PDB file of C-alpha atoms in Angstrom:
ATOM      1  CA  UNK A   1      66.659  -4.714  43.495  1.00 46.00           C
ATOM      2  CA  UNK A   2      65.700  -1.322  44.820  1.00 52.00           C
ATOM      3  CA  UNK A   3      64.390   1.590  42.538  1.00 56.00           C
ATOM      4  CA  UNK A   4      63.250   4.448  42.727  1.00 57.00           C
ATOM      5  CA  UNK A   5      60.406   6.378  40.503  1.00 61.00           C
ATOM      6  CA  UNK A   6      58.480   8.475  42.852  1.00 71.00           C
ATOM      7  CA  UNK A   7      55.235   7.717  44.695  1.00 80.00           C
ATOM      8  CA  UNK A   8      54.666   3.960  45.504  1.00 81.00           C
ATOM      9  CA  UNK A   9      51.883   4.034  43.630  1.00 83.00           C
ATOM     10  CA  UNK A  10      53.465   5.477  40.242  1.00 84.00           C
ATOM     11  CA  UNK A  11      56.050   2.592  40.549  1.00 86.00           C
ATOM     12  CA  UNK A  12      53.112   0.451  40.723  1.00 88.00           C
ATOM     13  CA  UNK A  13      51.384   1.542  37.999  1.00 89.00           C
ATOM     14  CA  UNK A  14      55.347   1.386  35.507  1.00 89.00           C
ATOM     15  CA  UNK A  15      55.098  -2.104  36.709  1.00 91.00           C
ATOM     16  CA  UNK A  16      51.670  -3.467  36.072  1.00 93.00           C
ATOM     17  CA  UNK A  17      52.086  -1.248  32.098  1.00 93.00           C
ATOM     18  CA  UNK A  18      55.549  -3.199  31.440  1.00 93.00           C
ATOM     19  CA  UNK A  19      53.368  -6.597  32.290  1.00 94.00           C
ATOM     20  CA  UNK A  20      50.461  -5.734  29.834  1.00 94.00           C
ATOM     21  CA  UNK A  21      52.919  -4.706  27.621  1.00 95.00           C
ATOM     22  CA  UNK A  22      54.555  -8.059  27.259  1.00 93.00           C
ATOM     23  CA  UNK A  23      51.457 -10.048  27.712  1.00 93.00           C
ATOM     24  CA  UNK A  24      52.588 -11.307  31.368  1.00 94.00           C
ATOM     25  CA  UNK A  25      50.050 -12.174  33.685  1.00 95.00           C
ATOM     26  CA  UNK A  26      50.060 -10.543  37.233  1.00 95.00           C
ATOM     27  CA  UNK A  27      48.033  -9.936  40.357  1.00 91.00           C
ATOM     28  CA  UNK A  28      47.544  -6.699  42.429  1.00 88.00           C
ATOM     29  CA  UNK A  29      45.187  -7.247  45.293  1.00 77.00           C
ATOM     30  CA  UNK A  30      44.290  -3.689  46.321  1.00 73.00           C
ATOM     31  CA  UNK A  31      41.815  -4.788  49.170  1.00 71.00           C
ATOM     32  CA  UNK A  32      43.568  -4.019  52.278  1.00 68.00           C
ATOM     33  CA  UNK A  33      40.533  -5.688  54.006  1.00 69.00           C
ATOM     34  CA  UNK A  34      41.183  -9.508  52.539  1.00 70.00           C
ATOM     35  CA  UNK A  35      44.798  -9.299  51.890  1.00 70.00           C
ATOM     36  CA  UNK A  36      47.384 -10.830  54.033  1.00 77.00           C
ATOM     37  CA  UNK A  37      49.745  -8.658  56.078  1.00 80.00           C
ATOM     38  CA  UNK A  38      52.893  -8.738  54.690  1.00 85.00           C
ATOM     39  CA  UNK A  39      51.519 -10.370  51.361  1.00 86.00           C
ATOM     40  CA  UNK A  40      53.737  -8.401  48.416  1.00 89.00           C
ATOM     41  CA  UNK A  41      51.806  -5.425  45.919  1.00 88.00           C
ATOM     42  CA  UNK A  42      51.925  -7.666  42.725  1.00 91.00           C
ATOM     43  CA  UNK A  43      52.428 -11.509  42.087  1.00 92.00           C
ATOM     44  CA  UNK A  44      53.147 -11.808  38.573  1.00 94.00           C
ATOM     45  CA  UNK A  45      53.743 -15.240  36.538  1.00 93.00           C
ATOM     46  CA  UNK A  46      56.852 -15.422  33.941  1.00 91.00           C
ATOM     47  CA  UNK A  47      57.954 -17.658  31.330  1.00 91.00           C
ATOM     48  CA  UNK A  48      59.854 -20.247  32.706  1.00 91.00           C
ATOM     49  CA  UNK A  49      57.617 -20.702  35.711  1.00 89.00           C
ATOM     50  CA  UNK A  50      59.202 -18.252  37.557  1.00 89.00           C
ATOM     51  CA  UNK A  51      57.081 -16.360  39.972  1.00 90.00           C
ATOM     52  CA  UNK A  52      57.656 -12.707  40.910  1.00 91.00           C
ATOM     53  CA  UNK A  53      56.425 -11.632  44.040  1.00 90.00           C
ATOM     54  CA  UNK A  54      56.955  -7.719  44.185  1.00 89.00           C
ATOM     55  CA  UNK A  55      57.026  -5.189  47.313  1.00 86.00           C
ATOM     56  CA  UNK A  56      56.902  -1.490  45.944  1.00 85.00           C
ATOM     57  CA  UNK A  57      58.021   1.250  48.372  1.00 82.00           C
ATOM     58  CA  UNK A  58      58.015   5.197  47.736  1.00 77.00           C
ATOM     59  CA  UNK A  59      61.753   6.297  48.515  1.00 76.00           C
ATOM     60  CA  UNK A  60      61.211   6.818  52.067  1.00 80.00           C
ATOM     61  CA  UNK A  61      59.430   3.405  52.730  1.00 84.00           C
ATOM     62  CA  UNK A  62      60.156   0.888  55.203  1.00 88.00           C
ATOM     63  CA  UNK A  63      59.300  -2.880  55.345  1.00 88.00           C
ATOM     64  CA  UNK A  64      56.604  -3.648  58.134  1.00 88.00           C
ATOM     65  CA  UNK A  65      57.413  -6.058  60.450  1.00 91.00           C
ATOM     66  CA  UNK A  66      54.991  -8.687  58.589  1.00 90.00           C
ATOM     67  CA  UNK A  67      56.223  -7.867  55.161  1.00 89.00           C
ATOM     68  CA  UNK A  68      59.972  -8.939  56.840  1.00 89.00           C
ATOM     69  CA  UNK A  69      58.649 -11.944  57.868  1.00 90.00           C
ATOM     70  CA  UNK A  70      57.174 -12.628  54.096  1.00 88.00           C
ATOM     71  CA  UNK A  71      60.160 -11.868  52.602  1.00 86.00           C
ATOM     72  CA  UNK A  72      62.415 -14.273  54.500  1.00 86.00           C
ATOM     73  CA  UNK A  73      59.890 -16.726  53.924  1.00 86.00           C
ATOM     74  CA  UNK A  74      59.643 -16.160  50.429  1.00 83.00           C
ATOM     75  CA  UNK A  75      63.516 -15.736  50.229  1.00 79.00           C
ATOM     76  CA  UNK A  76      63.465 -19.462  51.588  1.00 76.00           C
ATOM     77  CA  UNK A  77      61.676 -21.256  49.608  1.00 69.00           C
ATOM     78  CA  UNK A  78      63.871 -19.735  46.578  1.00 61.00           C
ATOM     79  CA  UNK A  79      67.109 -21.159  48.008  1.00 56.00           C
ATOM     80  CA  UNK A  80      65.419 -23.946  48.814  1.00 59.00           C
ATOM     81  CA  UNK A  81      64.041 -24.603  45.415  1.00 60.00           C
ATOM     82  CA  UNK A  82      67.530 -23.658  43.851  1.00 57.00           C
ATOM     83  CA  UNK A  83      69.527 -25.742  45.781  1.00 56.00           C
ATOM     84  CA  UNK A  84      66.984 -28.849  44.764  1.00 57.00           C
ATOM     85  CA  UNK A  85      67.067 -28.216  40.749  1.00 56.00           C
ATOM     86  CA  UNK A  86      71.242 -27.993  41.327  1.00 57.00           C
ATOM     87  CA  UNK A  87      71.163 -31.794  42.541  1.00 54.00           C
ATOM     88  CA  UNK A  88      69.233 -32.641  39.698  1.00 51.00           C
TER      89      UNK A  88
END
C-alpha cells in the first residue's frame, strides 16, 4: 500500500527502525553492483512465515521496467501460494 514520508531513503530508514524495533529480521542490499534489477529495497521475514518483499519510492517515483516485471512475479507466486493453502 502506497505511502508517503519524504525522500526514498527516509522511508527506508522508518522501515528498517520499525523492524529493529520489533526484533524482525530484514535485508537491505545497498550494492547496486550485485543486486538484481528489479530485486525490491528490503526483504524482511515475519512471524508466520510470511515474507515481505518491499519497493520504497520518494513521492514522485516510478517502477522501472524490471522492478514491474518483479512485482508481477512476486504477485504470482502469492496467489499462487494462497490459492494452494485454501484447498488444504
Amino acid at each position: 500500500f502506497p505511502v508517503t514520508i519524504g525522500p526514498e531513503w527516509n522511508l527506508r530508514r522508518k522501515i528498517e527502525s520499525y523492524f529493529e524495533e520489533h526484533g524482525f529480521h530484514y535485508f537491505h542490499d545497498q550494492s547496486r553492483k550485485i543486486n538484481r534489477p528489479g530485486q525490491p529495497d528490503i526483504v524482511a521475514a515475519m512471524p508466520g512465515g510470511i515474507t515481505l518483499w518491499i519497493e520504497t519510492k520518494a513521492k514522485e517515483g516510478r517502477l522501472s521496467e524490471e522492478q514491474k516485471k518483479v512485482t508481477l512475479a512476486l504477485n504470482f507466486i502469492e496467489l499462487k501460494n494462497t490459492s494452494k493453502n485454501k484447498k488444504d
